Amino acid sequence: MTKTRTGRADDASDVREVGPAKEDGRLLRGEATRERVLDAAERLFADQGFDAVSIRQIAQEAGVTLGVVGFHGGAKLDLFRTILARRVEMLSSVRLKALDGIDARREPATLHELVDAYIGPYIEFAAEGDPQWNAYARLIARTVSDDRWYPQVRDFYDPVARRYIDAIARLYPSADRETIAAALVMSVACMLSVVASTARIAGLSQAEAADLPTGAPDVRAYKSVLIDFCAGGIERAITSA
Amino acid sequence: MTKTRTGRADDASDVREVGPAKEDGRLLRGEATRERVLDAAERLFADQGFDAVSIRQIAQEAGVTLGVVGFHGGAKLDLFRTILARRVEMLSSVRLKALDGIDARREPATLHELVDAYIGPYIEFAAEGDPQWNAYARLIARTVSDDRWYPQVRDFYDPVARRYIDAIARLYPSADRETIAAALVMSVACMLSVVASTARIAGLSQAEAADLPTGAPDVRAYKSVLIDFCAGGIERAITSA
DNA sequence: GTCTATATGTAGATAGAC
DNA sequence: GTCTATCTACATATAGAC
């Protein structure tokens, strides 16, 4: 089990190093390759899941050879962890900043605002032109509901989730925390499913089963339905308990 | 691509044959083995996903040898499909029967009733003592949100979903169908996530991160929260559109 | 930094003995 | 029906040339 390699892949668990290293304002050569490898892996893992993807596929998708993936990504599992850690910071910080903004005001928060602050950034990232963020969004969906991966992302997401639970608890002082926690977990499930299932929604919108004429609709089309659903769901769950 | 095998596995796509064959009231010897193989595969696929499970693992879990799995299950993909088809009929028929019961009455349906009729059976199956149903319930969660598997289960679930969408549409005549479809897809996501994430809910219920003292709580503990959440969510999504 | 070559393991599938 | 033995393919991982 001794590790003898000395490549960049050893930085895998170093979350502090978020963006690519730069020099003279442009990417270092190796960094550009590293990003290509991580991006390719991110897309493939999001589409097919960890086990269905081979390192060979990743190499091909990234346009490099097998050894290069090993050099930049390390073992397959390290590669996966690196991908998860790479973007989590940004999503969490946006969520926390939005919550701070609400807390700093004079007027009390509304539930709808809180839900929007938590869910909105994810949808915006997923809908953004950058296909890598969309891939990451779908990748998260694979991790949160899987006992094998959840322990690896738990420490990233749960602290932020707790702050939102606290905020909702302040809004409904008589509600019990477990109900709020359940409602938040369900909200997250809704959020993830909308990104992953736009095609299914479009399909079920037709009265009869039919091939979808066009590609899957944009996530943003369902953003307001999603937030309304979650806000209404949380409120009902809390008030009827 | 010609198939030369002649084992029972060729019955894989024959959905009509649901239960095990019997003779003199007891299982035939081969049938019992077949059930053991399917059950073992169902548990492992539910726990780890299709790609993470090897046929060798299945054989070990079932207490048979490698060749036996091949004989009863056929190719790995056929085995997976057989498992999905084996139980879907029962869940769908309970859902449809519940809906028929509501439709047959004089009084109009309530939204809460409809949600309960759709979601309730799944939770009951998942919570039931039989660990195989729980495994199946978790396996469904892996298929619905995955582009690779959804096409395989779509024909099983979507017709029933459409009938429930119709029923909700009758309740809210001015609502547009796409909103209802989105709300139902989100409800399904909630339903699946509660079964898969009881541990996470329990964890987030604590104010601080902590190891959970006991095992994951029973799904049924969250059943009413779940149904309230979905009913409240659907109503809000529809009425604020 | 990148590539080639390869060591080593394990996967799925099936033929044929019992 | 079940088991053993094995074929073929492809996986991860890494050493060493460039």
Short mmCIF file of C-alpha atoms (C1' of nucleotides) in Angstrom, two decimals:
data_model
loop_
_atom_site.label_atom_id
_atom_site.label_comp_id
_atom_site.label_asym_id
_atom_site.label_seq_id
_atom_site.Cartn_x
_atom_site.Cartn_y
_atom_site.Cartn_z
CA MET A 1 0.00 0.00 0.00
CA THR A 2 3.01 2.32 -0.05
CA LYS A 3 2.72 5.08 -2.53
CA THR A 4 5.81 5.58 -4.63
CA ARG A 5 4.52 7.89 -7.31
CA THR A 6 5.55 11.51 -7.43
CA GLY A 7 3.22 13.06 -10.00
CA ARG A 8 0.85 15.95 -9.57
CA ALA A 9 -1.85 13.47 -8.65
CA ASP A 10 -0.62 13.61 -5.09
CA ASP A 11 -2.31 16.99 -4.84
CA ALA A 12 -5.63 15.23 -5.23
CA SER A 13 -6.74 15.72 -1.65
CA ASP A 14 -5.45 19.28 -1.46
CA VAL A 15 -8.72 21.15 -1.66
CA ARG A 16 -7.11 24.53 -1.19
CA GLU A 17 -5.69 24.45 -4.68
CA VAL A 18 -8.91 25.14 -6.50
CA GLY A 19 -8.18 26.83 -9.79
CA PRO A 20 -5.51 25.94 -12.30
CA ALA A 21 -2.04 27.28 -11.62
CA LYS A 22 -1.04 30.14 -13.86
CA GLU A 23 2.11 31.83 -14.99
CA ASP A 24 2.22 35.07 -16.95
CA GLY A 25 -1.58 34.96 -17.10
CA ARG A 26 -1.81 31.85 -19.22
CA LEU A 27 -2.12 28.25 -18.18
CA LEU A 28 0.99 26.24 -17.71
CA ARG A 29 1.23 23.54 -20.30
CA GLY A 30 0.81 20.72 -17.84
CA GLU A 31 -2.09 22.45 -16.15
CA ALA A 32 -4.01 22.70 -19.38
CA THR A 33 -3.60 18.95 -19.88
CA ARG A 34 -4.60 18.30 -16.31
CA GLU A 35 -7.77 20.32 -16.77
CA ARG A 36 -8.57 18.45 -19.96
CA VAL A 37 -8.23 15.16 -18.15
CA LEU A 38 -10.38 16.25 -15.20
CA ASP A 39 -13.03 17.73 -17.49
CA ALA A 40 -13.21 14.59 -19.58
CA ALA A 41 -13.47 12.41 -16.51
CA GLU A 42 -16.14 14.67 -15.07
CA ARG A 43 -18.29 14.38 -18.17
CA LEU A 44 -17.92 10.63 -18.41
CA PHE A 45 -18.51 9.96 -14.72
CA ALA A 46 -21.59 12.16 -14.84
CA ASP A 47 -22.97 10.38 -17.88
CA GLN A 48 -22.22 6.79 -16.99
CA GLY A 49 -21.20 6.52 -13.36
CA PHE A 50 -17.87 5.68 -11.78
CA ASP A 51 -17.73 1.98 -12.50
CA ALA A 52 -18.92 2.13 -16.07
CA VAL A 53 -16.11 4.43 -17.09
CA SER A 54 -12.65 3.09 -17.83
CA ILE A 55 -9.49 5.11 -17.64
CA ARG A 56 -8.98 4.30 -21.29
CA GLN A 57 -12.23 6.06 -22.12
CA ILE A 58 -11.15 9.07 -20.14
CA ALA A 59 -7.84 9.15 -21.94
CA GLN A 60 -9.55 9.00 -25.31
CA GLU A 61 -12.12 11.65 -24.40
CA ALA A 62 -9.35 13.92 -23.18
CA GLY A 63 -7.21 13.24 -26.20
CA VAL A 64 -4.25 11.97 -24.21
CA THR A 65 -2.74 8.60 -23.65
CA LEU A 66 -3.38 6.21 -20.83
CA GLY A 67 -0.27 7.07 -18.87
CA VAL A 68 -1.11 10.76 -18.85
CA VAL A 69 -4.37 10.14 -17.05
CA GLY A 70 -2.50 8.19 -14.42
CA PHE A 71 0.04 10.94 -14.06
CA HIS A 72 -2.44 13.76 -13.57
CA GLY A 73 -5.27 11.88 -11.97
CA GLY A 74 -3.54 9.23 -9.93
CA ALA A 75 -5.59 6.19 -9.10
CA LYS A 76 -9.12 6.15 -10.43
CA LEU A 77 -10.59 6.84 -7.02
CA ASP A 78 -8.32 9.83 -6.45
CA LEU A 79 -9.36 11.19 -9.79
CA PHE A 80 -12.99 10.95 -8.74
CA ARG A 81 -12.36 12.68 -5.44
CA THR A 82 -10.41 15.45 -7.13
CA ILE A 83 -13.32 16.11 -9.45
CA LEU A 84 -15.77 16.31 -6.57
CA ALA A 85 -13.58 18.64 -4.55
CA ARG A 86 -12.75 20.89 -7.45
CA ARG A 87 -16.10 22.68 -7.65
CA VAL A 88 -17.76 22.15 -4.32
CA GLU A 89 -16.19 25.23 -2.80
CA MET A 90 -17.77 27.56 -5.30
CA LEU A 91 -21.29 26.20 -4.91
CA SER A 92 -21.11 26.26 -1.14
CA SER A 93 -19.76 29.78 -1.00
CA VAL A 94 -22.50 31.11 -3.25
CA ARG A 95 -25.11 29.44 -1.08
CA LEU A 96 -23.61 30.80 2.11
CA LYS A 97 -23.22 34.29 0.72
CA ALA A 98 -26.87 34.31 -0.30
CA LEU A 99 -27.87 33.20 3.18
CA ASP A 100 -25.68 35.86 4.79
CA GLY A 101 -27.28 38.46 2.61
CA ILE A 102 -30.74 37.47 3.76
CA ASP A 103 -29.72 37.31 7.41
CA ALA A 104 -28.10 40.75 7.28
CA ARG A 105 -31.33 42.51 6.31
CA ARG A 106 -33.83 44.08 8.63
CA GLU A 107 -36.87 42.19 7.35
CA PRO A 108 -37.14 38.55 8.31
CA ALA A 109 -36.51 35.94 5.67
CA THR A 110 -39.31 34.24 3.79
CA LEU A 111 -39.26 30.52 3.18
CA HIS A 112 -39.39 31.06 -0.55
CA GLU A 113 -36.27 33.19 -0.36
CA LEU A 114 -34.38 30.59 1.61
CA VAL A 115 -35.29 27.85 -0.81
CA ASP A 116 -34.30 30.04 -3.69
CA ALA A 117 -30.97 30.82 -2.07
CA TYR A 118 -30.20 27.14 -1.61
CA ILE A 119 -31.54 25.70 -4.85
CA GLY A 120 -31.14 28.62 -7.21
CA PRO A 121 -27.34 28.55 -7.49
CA TYR A 122 -27.31 24.86 -8.32
CA ILE A 123 -29.81 25.33 -11.12
CA GLU A 124 -27.95 28.32 -12.45
CA PHE A 125 -24.70 26.42 -12.47
CA ALA A 126 -26.35 23.45 -14.12
CA ALA A 127 -28.02 25.62 -16.74
CA GLU A 128 -25.00 27.72 -17.45
CA GLY A 129 -23.43 27.50 -20.87
CA ASP A 130 -20.44 25.71 -19.41
CA PRO A 131 -21.14 22.01 -19.97
CA GLN A 132 -18.67 21.10 -17.25
CA TRP A 133 -20.88 22.60 -14.58
CA ASN A 134 -23.81 20.69 -15.95
CA ALA A 135 -21.75 17.53 -15.79
CA TYR A 136 -20.76 18.29 -12.23
CA ALA A 137 -24.39 18.93 -11.32
CA ARG A 138 -25.37 15.53 -12.65
CA LEU A 139 -22.41 13.93 -10.97
CA ILE A 140 -23.56 15.22 -7.60
CA ALA A 141 -26.88 13.52 -8.15
CA ARG A 142 -25.05 10.23 -8.42
CA THR A 143 -23.15 10.76 -5.20
CA VAL A 144 -25.74 12.03 -2.76
CA SER A 145 -28.03 9.03 -2.95
CA ASP A 146 -25.32 6.38 -2.96
CA ASP A 147 -23.97 4.94 0.26
CA ARG A 148 -20.65 4.43 -1.41
CA TRP A 149 -20.15 8.08 -2.33
CA TYR A 150 -22.18 10.02 0.18
CA PRO A 151 -19.53 9.68 2.91
CA GLN A 152 -17.07 11.33 0.54
CA VAL A 153 -19.20 14.43 -0.07
CA ARG A 154 -20.98 14.62 3.23
CA ASP A 155 -18.44 16.92 4.82
CA PHE A 156 -18.71 19.28 1.88
CA TYR A 157 -22.46 19.63 1.82
CA ASP A 158 -23.85 18.95 5.26
CA PRO A 159 -22.44 22.03 7.03
CA VAL A 160 -24.16 24.31 4.54
CA ALA A 161 -27.34 22.26 4.75
CA ARG A 162 -27.27 22.64 8.53
CA ARG A 163 -27.09 26.40 8.27
CA TYR A 164 -30.18 26.39 6.08
CA ILE A 165 -31.97 24.07 8.45
CA ASP A 166 -31.16 26.49 11.24
CA ALA A 167 -32.55 29.37 9.22
CA ILE A 168 -35.78 27.52 8.51
CA ALA A 169 -36.04 26.52 12.16
CA ARG A 170 -35.86 30.20 13.13
CA LEU A 171 -38.75 30.85 10.76
CA TYR A 172 -40.88 28.07 12.28
CA PRO A 173 -39.84 27.90 15.93
CA SER A 174 -42.32 25.21 16.83
CA ALA A 175 -41.29 22.82 14.06
CA ASP A 176 -39.18 19.85 15.00
CA ARG A 177 -35.80 19.65 13.45
CA GLU A 178 -36.16 16.18 12.02
CA THR A 179 -39.12 17.26 9.92
CA ILE A 180 -37.16 20.19 8.58
CA ALA A 181 -34.19 17.95 7.84
CA ALA A 182 -36.42 15.50 5.99
CA ALA A 183 -37.97 18.34 4.03
CA LEU A 184 -34.57 19.68 3.05
CA VAL A 185 -33.36 16.28 1.94
CA MET A 186 -36.47 15.95 -0.17
CA SER A 187 -35.89 19.39 -1.62
CA VAL A 188 -32.40 18.38 -2.62
CA ALA A 189 -33.81 15.28 -4.25
CA CYS A 190 -36.22 17.42 -6.25
CA MET A 191 -33.45 19.75 -7.26
CA LEU A 192 -31.24 16.93 -8.48
CA SER A 193 -34.03 15.11 -10.25
CA VAL A 194 -35.06 18.13 -12.25
CA VAL A 195 -31.57 18.46 -13.66
CA ALA A 196 -31.35 14.76 -14.37
CA SER A 197 -34.91 14.27 -15.63
CA THR A 198 -35.91 17.14 -17.87
CA ALA A 199 -36.45 14.57 -20.60
CA ARG A 200 -38.82 12.52 -18.48
CA ILE A 201 -40.85 15.57 -17.53
CA ALA A 202 -41.18 16.54 -21.14
CA GLY A 203 -42.20 13.00 -22.01
CA LEU A 204 -44.86 12.76 -19.33
CA SER A 205 -46.24 16.12 -20.38
CA GLN A 206 -47.57 14.41 -23.48
CA ALA A 207 -50.84 12.58 -22.89
CA GLU A 208 -49.57 9.59 -24.85
CA ALA A 209 -46.14 8.02 -24.91
CA ALA A 210 -44.21 9.49 -27.80
CA ASP A 211 -40.71 10.12 -28.94
CA LEU A 212 -39.59 13.54 -27.90
CA PRO A 213 -39.32 15.72 -30.96
CA THR A 214 -36.55 17.94 -29.71
CA GLY A 215 -33.70 17.52 -27.25
CA ALA A 216 -34.31 17.77 -23.52
CA PRO A 217 -35.53 21.19 -22.51
CA ASP A 218 -33.35 23.56 -20.54
CA VAL A 219 -33.32 23.09 -16.79
CA ARG A 220 -34.14 26.71 -16.23
CA ALA A 221 -37.60 26.12 -17.66
CA TYR A 222 -38.48 24.25 -14.49
CA LYS A 223 -36.67 26.44 -11.99
CA SER A 224 -39.68 28.31 -10.70
CA VAL A 225 -41.84 25.18 -10.55
CA LEU A 226 -39.08 23.50 -8.61
CA ILE A 227 -38.72 26.28 -6.08
CA ASP A 228 -42.47 26.65 -5.65
CA PHE A 229 -42.78 22.92 -5.15
CA CYS A 230 -40.09 22.79 -2.51
CA ALA A 231 -41.27 25.88 -0.64
CA GLY A 232 -44.84 24.61 -0.65
CA GLY A 233 -43.69 21.15 0.36
CA ILE A 234 -41.56 22.32 3.25
CA GLU A 235 -44.30 24.54 4.57
CA ARG A 236 -46.94 21.84 4.38
CA ALA A 237 -44.67 19.25 5.95
CA ILE A 238 -43.83 21.54 8.84
CA THR A 239 -47.26 22.95 9.52
CA SER A 240 -49.17 19.69 9.36
CA ALA A 241 -46.77 17.80 11.63
CA MET B 1 -24.68 -12.31 -31.96
CA THR B 2 -26.57 -15.59 -32.35
CA LYS B 3 -27.76 -17.04 -29.12
CA THR B 4 -26.95 -20.68 -28.68
CA ARG B 5 -27.74 -21.18 -25.04
CA THR B 6 -30.76 -23.16 -24.00
CA GLY B 7 -31.06 -22.49 -20.28
CA ARG B 8 -33.97 -21.03 -18.37
CA ALA B 9 -32.40 -17.63 -18.83
CA ASP B 10 -34.15 -17.39 -22.15
CA ASP B 11 -37.33 -16.71 -20.21
CA ALA B 12 -35.78 -13.44 -19.10
CA SER B 13 -37.94 -11.20 -21.22
CA ASP B 14 -41.11 -13.17 -20.54
CA VAL B 15 -42.79 -10.86 -18.10
CA ARG B 16 -45.94 -12.94 -17.86
CA GLU B 17 -44.14 -15.58 -15.86
CA VAL B 18 -44.02 -13.68 -12.60
CA GLY B 19 -43.98 -16.11 -9.73
CA PRO B 20 -41.86 -19.18 -9.32
CA ALA B 21 -43.16 -22.37 -10.90
CA LYS B 22 -44.52 -24.89 -8.46
CA GLU B 23 -45.26 -28.56 -8.33
CA ASP B 24 -47.11 -30.28 -5.55
CA GLY B 25 -47.15 -26.97 -3.66
CA ARG B 26 -43.42 -26.79 -3.20
CA LEU B 27 -40.82 -25.08 -5.33
CA LEU B 28 -39.12 -27.11 -7.95
CA ARG B 29 -35.50 -27.54 -7.12
CA GLY B 30 -34.27 -25.44 -10.01
CA GLU B 31 -36.78 -22.73 -9.28
CA ALA B 32 -35.54 -22.35 -5.74
CA THR B 33 -32.02 -21.88 -7.01
CA ARG B 34 -33.20 -19.45 -9.60
CA GLU B 35 -34.93 -17.37 -6.93
CA ARG B 36 -31.81 -17.42 -4.80
CA VAL B 37 -29.77 -16.11 -7.70
CA LEU B 38 -32.25 -13.37 -8.56
CA ASP B 39 -32.60 -12.34 -4.92
CA ALA B 40 -28.85 -12.16 -4.43
CA ALA B 41 -28.41 -10.13 -7.59
CA GLU B 42 -31.22 -7.82 -6.57
CA ARG B 43 -29.60 -7.09 -3.23
CA LEU B 44 -26.17 -6.51 -4.71
CA PHE B 45 -27.36 -4.37 -7.60
CA ALA B 46 -29.39 -2.27 -5.17
CA ASP B 47 -26.45 -1.81 -2.84
CA GLN B 48 -23.69 -1.17 -5.32
CA GLY B 49 -25.12 -0.57 -8.77
CA PHE B 50 -24.96 -2.63 -11.93
CA ASP B 51 -21.35 -2.07 -12.89
CA ALA B 52 -19.85 -2.46 -9.45
CA VAL B 53 -21.25 -5.96 -9.05
CA SER B 54 -19.56 -8.93 -10.66
CA ILE B 55 -21.28 -12.14 -11.55
CA ARG B 56 -18.81 -13.86 -9.29
CA GLN B 57 -20.07 -11.78 -6.37
CA ILE B 58 -23.61 -12.73 -7.19
CA ALA B 59 -22.68 -16.38 -7.29
CA GLN B 60 -21.03 -16.15 -3.89
CA GLU B 61 -23.92 -14.23 -2.35
CA ALA B 62 -26.36 -16.79 -3.71
CA GLY B 63 -24.20 -19.69 -2.60
CA VAL B 64 -23.89 -21.17 -6.05
CA THR B 65 -21.13 -21.37 -8.59
CA LEU B 66 -20.42 -19.07 -11.44
CA GLY B 67 -21.92 -21.28 -14.09
CA VAL B 68 -25.22 -21.49 -12.24
CA VAL B 69 -25.70 -17.77 -12.38
CA GLY B 70 -25.12 -17.86 -16.09
CA PHE B 71 -27.56 -20.70 -16.47
CA HIS B 72 -30.40 -19.06 -14.56
CA GLY B 73 -29.66 -15.42 -15.23
CA GLY B 74 -28.22 -15.46 -18.71
CA ALA B 75 -26.09 -12.50 -19.64
CA LYS B 76 -25.58 -9.92 -16.93
CA LEU B 77 -27.87 -7.45 -18.63
CA ASP B 78 -30.64 -10.01 -18.97
CA LEU B 79 -30.31 -10.78 -15.31
CA PHE B 80 -30.77 -7.12 -14.50
CA ARG B 81 -33.83 -6.82 -16.71
CA THR B 82 -35.36 -9.92 -15.21
CA ILE B 83 -35.01 -8.46 -11.76
CA LEU B 84 -36.64 -5.21 -12.77
CA ALA B 85 -39.54 -6.95 -14.50
CA ARG B 86 -40.12 -9.42 -11.69
CA ARG B 87 -41.77 -7.02 -9.24
CA VAL B 88 -42.96 -4.09 -11.30
CA GLU B 89 -46.30 -5.68 -12.04
CA MET B 90 -47.26 -5.87 -8.40
CA LEU B 91 -46.41 -2.26 -7.59
CA SER B 92 -48.23 -0.94 -10.63
CA SER B 93 -51.33 -2.99 -9.97
CA VAL B 94 -51.58 -1.80 -6.37
CA ARG B 95 -51.26 1.78 -7.54
CA LEU B 96 -53.88 1.38 -10.22
CA LYS B 97 -56.27 -0.42 -7.92
CA ALA B 98 -55.99 2.39 -5.39
CA LEU B 99 -56.69 4.92 -8.10
CA ASP B 100 -59.68 2.95 -9.36
CA GLY B 101 -61.03 2.83 -5.85
CA ILE B 102 -60.86 6.58 -5.53
CA ASP B 103 -62.40 7.16 -8.96
CA ALA B 104 -65.29 4.82 -8.26
CA ARG B 105 -66.53 6.81 -5.29
CA ARG B 106 -69.12 9.53 -5.32
CA GLU B 107 -67.00 12.18 -3.62
CA PRO B 108 -64.24 13.75 -5.69
CA ALA B 109 -60.67 12.82 -4.94
CA THR B 110 -58.45 14.99 -2.81
CA LEU B 111 -54.88 15.67 -3.83
CA HIS B 112 -53.62 14.18 -0.61
CA GLU B 113 -55.43 10.94 -1.37
CA LEU B 114 -53.97 10.72 -4.85
CA VAL B 115 -50.46 11.30 -3.59
CA ASP B 116 -50.99 8.72 -0.91
CA ALA B 117 -52.29 6.22 -3.45
CA TYR B 118 -49.21 6.67 -5.62
CA ILE B 119 -46.50 6.95 -3.01
CA GLY B 120 -47.92 4.90 -0.18
CA PRO B 121 -47.55 1.46 -1.77
CA TYR B 122 -43.91 2.06 -2.59
CA ILE B 123 -43.13 3.04 0.97
CA GLU B 124 -45.05 0.10 2.34
CA PHE B 125 -43.21 -2.28 0.07
CA ALA B 126 -39.89 -0.71 0.98
CA ALA B 127 -40.65 -0.84 4.68
CA GLU B 128 -42.01 -4.33 4.67
CA GLY B 129 -40.11 -6.99 6.52
CA ASP B 130 -39.07 -8.60 3.26
CA PRO B 131 -35.58 -7.26 2.57
CA GLN B 132 -35.96 -8.11 -1.10
CA TRP B 133 -38.66 -5.52 -1.57
CA ASN B 134 -36.48 -2.98 0.13
CA ALA B 135 -33.66 -3.89 -2.22
CA TYR B 136 -35.97 -3.57 -5.19
CA ALA B 137 -37.13 -0.17 -3.96
CA ARG B 138 -33.56 1.04 -3.79
CA LEU B 139 -32.79 -0.48 -7.15
CA ILE B 140 -35.58 1.53 -8.74
CA ALA B 141 -33.99 4.69 -7.40
CA ARG B 142 -30.87 3.83 -9.38
CA THR B 143 -32.75 3.29 -12.60
CA VAL B 144 -35.14 6.21 -12.79
CA SER B 145 -32.54 8.94 -12.75
CA ASP B 146 -30.08 7.25 -15.06
CA ASP B 147 -30.25 7.71 -18.81
CA ARG B 148 -28.85 4.26 -19.27
CA TRP B 149 -31.59 2.50 -17.34
CA TYR B 150 -34.58 4.77 -17.58
CA PRO B 151 -35.43 3.59 -21.12
CA GLN B 152 -35.65 0.07 -19.73
CA VAL B 153 -38.18 0.89 -17.04
CA ARG B 154 -40.01 3.71 -18.72
CA ASP B 155 -42.65 1.48 -20.28
CA PHE B 156 -43.37 -0.05 -16.90
CA TYR B 157 -43.84 3.14 -14.93
CA ASP B 158 -44.92 5.89 -17.27
CA PRO B 159 -48.40 4.55 -18.11
CA VAL B 160 -49.32 4.50 -14.43
CA ALA B 161 -47.76 7.91 -13.92
CA ARG B 162 -49.86 9.25 -16.80
CA ARG B 163 -53.05 8.02 -15.18
CA TYR B 164 -52.16 9.87 -12.00
CA ILE B 165 -51.31 13.00 -13.95
CA ASP B 166 -54.72 12.75 -15.59
CA ALA B 167 -56.37 12.42 -12.20
CA ILE B 168 -54.57 15.48 -10.85
CA ALA B 169 -55.42 17.40 -14.01
CA ARG B 170 -59.10 16.67 -13.41
CA LEU B 171 -58.70 18.10 -9.93
CA TYR B 172 -57.08 21.31 -11.21
CA PRO B 173 -58.60 21.88 -14.65
CA SER B 174 -56.77 25.12 -15.27
CA ALA B 175 -53.31 23.76 -14.49
CA ASP B 176 -51.04 23.03 -17.41
CA ARG B 177 -49.96 19.48 -17.85
CA GLU B 178 -46.24 20.15 -17.94
CA THR B 179 -46.37 21.64 -14.46
CA ILE B 180 -48.22 18.63 -13.16
CA ALA B 181 -45.74 16.30 -14.85
CA ALA B 182 -42.83 18.17 -13.31
CA ALA B 183 -44.48 18.03 -9.91
CA LEU B 184 -45.05 14.30 -10.21
CA VAL B 185 -41.46 13.66 -11.24
CA MET B 186 -40.32 15.66 -8.24
CA SER B 187 -42.65 13.69 -6.00
CA VAL B 188 -41.12 10.48 -7.27
CA ALA B 189 -37.68 11.88 -6.53
CA CYS B 190 -38.75 12.66 -2.97
CA MET B 191 -40.19 9.22 -2.56
CA LEU B 192 -37.04 7.51 -3.75
CA SER B 193 -34.73 9.74 -1.77
CA VAL B 194 -36.52 9.08 1.49
CA VAL B 195 -35.96 5.35 1.09
CA ALA B 196 -32.35 5.85 0.09
CA SER B 197 -31.51 8.62 2.56
CA THR B 198 -33.02 7.87 5.94
CA ALA B 199 -29.51 7.93 7.33
CA ARG B 200 -28.81 11.38 5.94
CA ILE B 201 -32.05 12.76 7.35
CA ALA B 202 -31.23 11.37 10.75
CA GLY B 203 -27.75 12.84 10.53
CA LEU B 204 -28.93 16.32 9.56
CA SER B 205 -31.46 16.24 12.38
CA GLN B 206 -28.56 16.63 14.75
CA ALA B 207 -27.37 20.22 15.11
CA GLU B 208 -23.77 19.11 14.86
CA ALA B 209 -22.19 16.48 12.69
CA ALA B 210 -22.03 13.25 14.66
CA ASP B 211 -21.87 9.56 14.15
CA LEU B 212 -25.30 8.07 14.17
CA PRO B 213 -25.77 6.06 17.34
CA THR B 214 -28.20 3.54 15.91
CA GLY B 215 -28.84 2.14 12.44
CA ALA B 216 -30.84 4.09 9.90
CA PRO B 217 -34.41 4.66 11.02
CA ASP B 218 -37.30 2.90 9.37
CA VAL B 219 -38.65 4.48 6.19
CA ARG B 220 -42.15 4.49 7.57
CA ALA B 221 -41.13 7.11 10.11
CA TYR B 222 -41.00 9.62 7.27
CA LYS B 223 -44.01 8.44 5.32
CA SER B 224 -46.42 11.13 6.46
CA VAL B 225 -43.84 13.89 6.12
CA LEU B 226 -43.15 12.67 2.61
CA ILE B 227 -46.77 12.64 1.55
CA ASP B 228 -47.48 16.01 3.13
CA PHE B 229 -44.44 17.45 1.42
CA CYS B 230 -45.43 16.15 -2.00
CA ALA B 231 -49.06 17.14 -1.70
CA GLY B 232 -48.13 20.60 -0.51
CA GLY B 233 -45.51 20.89 -3.22
CA ILE B 234 -47.79 19.84 -6.04
CA GLU B 235 -50.51 22.19 -4.92
CA ARG B 236 -48.18 25.16 -4.59
CA ALA B 237 -46.51 24.46 -7.92
CA ILE B 238 -49.85 24.25 -9.70
CA THR B 239 -51.59 27.17 -8.06
CA SER B 240 -48.76 29.64 -8.31
CA ALA B 241 -48.02 28.93 -11.97
"C1'" DG C 1 5.32 16.13 -19.22
"C1'" DT C 2 4.15 12.86 -22.22
"C1'" DC C 3 4.13 8.38 -24.39
"C1'" DT C 4 4.90 3.21 -25.10
"C1'" DA C 5 4.90 -1.11 -23.28
"C1'" DT C 6 3.65 -4.24 -20.18
"C1'" DA C 7 2.72 -6.54 -15.57
"C1'" DT C 8 -1.02 -8.34 -13.14
"C1'" DG C 9 -5.53 -8.99 -12.08
"C1'" DT C 10 -10.29 -9.80 -12.94
"C1'" DA C 11 -14.22 -9.35 -15.78
"C1'" DG C 12 -18.14 -11.95 -18.60
"C1'" DA C 13 -19.29 -15.92 -20.92
"C1'" DT C 14 -19.63 -20.79 -22.06
"C1'" DA C 15 -18.24 -25.74 -23.22
"C1'" DG C 16 -18.37 -29.98 -21.41
"C1'" DA C 17 -18.00 -33.26 -17.36
"C1'" DC C 18 -20.98 -35.02 -13.95
"C1'" DG D 1 -29.38 -28.67 -12.84
"C1'" DT D 2 -25.09 -27.99 -11.25
"C1'" DC D 3 -20.09 -27.60 -11.23
"C1'" DT D 4 -15.22 -27.16 -13.09
"C1'" DA D 5 -12.19 -25.33 -16.21
"C1'" DT D 6 -10.98 -22.16 -19.35
"C1'" DC D 7 -11.22 -18.70 -23.27
"C1'" DT D 8 -10.97 -14.00 -24.42
"C1'" DA D 9 -11.18 -9.42 -23.42
"C1'" DC D 10 -10.27 -5.54 -20.94
"C1'" DA D 11 -9.40 -3.41 -16.51
"C1'" DT D 12 -5.91 -0.64 -13.45
"C1'" DA D 13 -1.53 0.68 -12.58
"C1'" DT D 14 3.22 1.77 -13.35
"C1'" DA D 15 8.14 1.47 -15.05
"C1'" DG D 16 11.02 3.44 -18.10
"C1'" DA D 17 12.03 5.56 -22.83
"C1'" DC D 18 11.88 10.00 -24.86
#
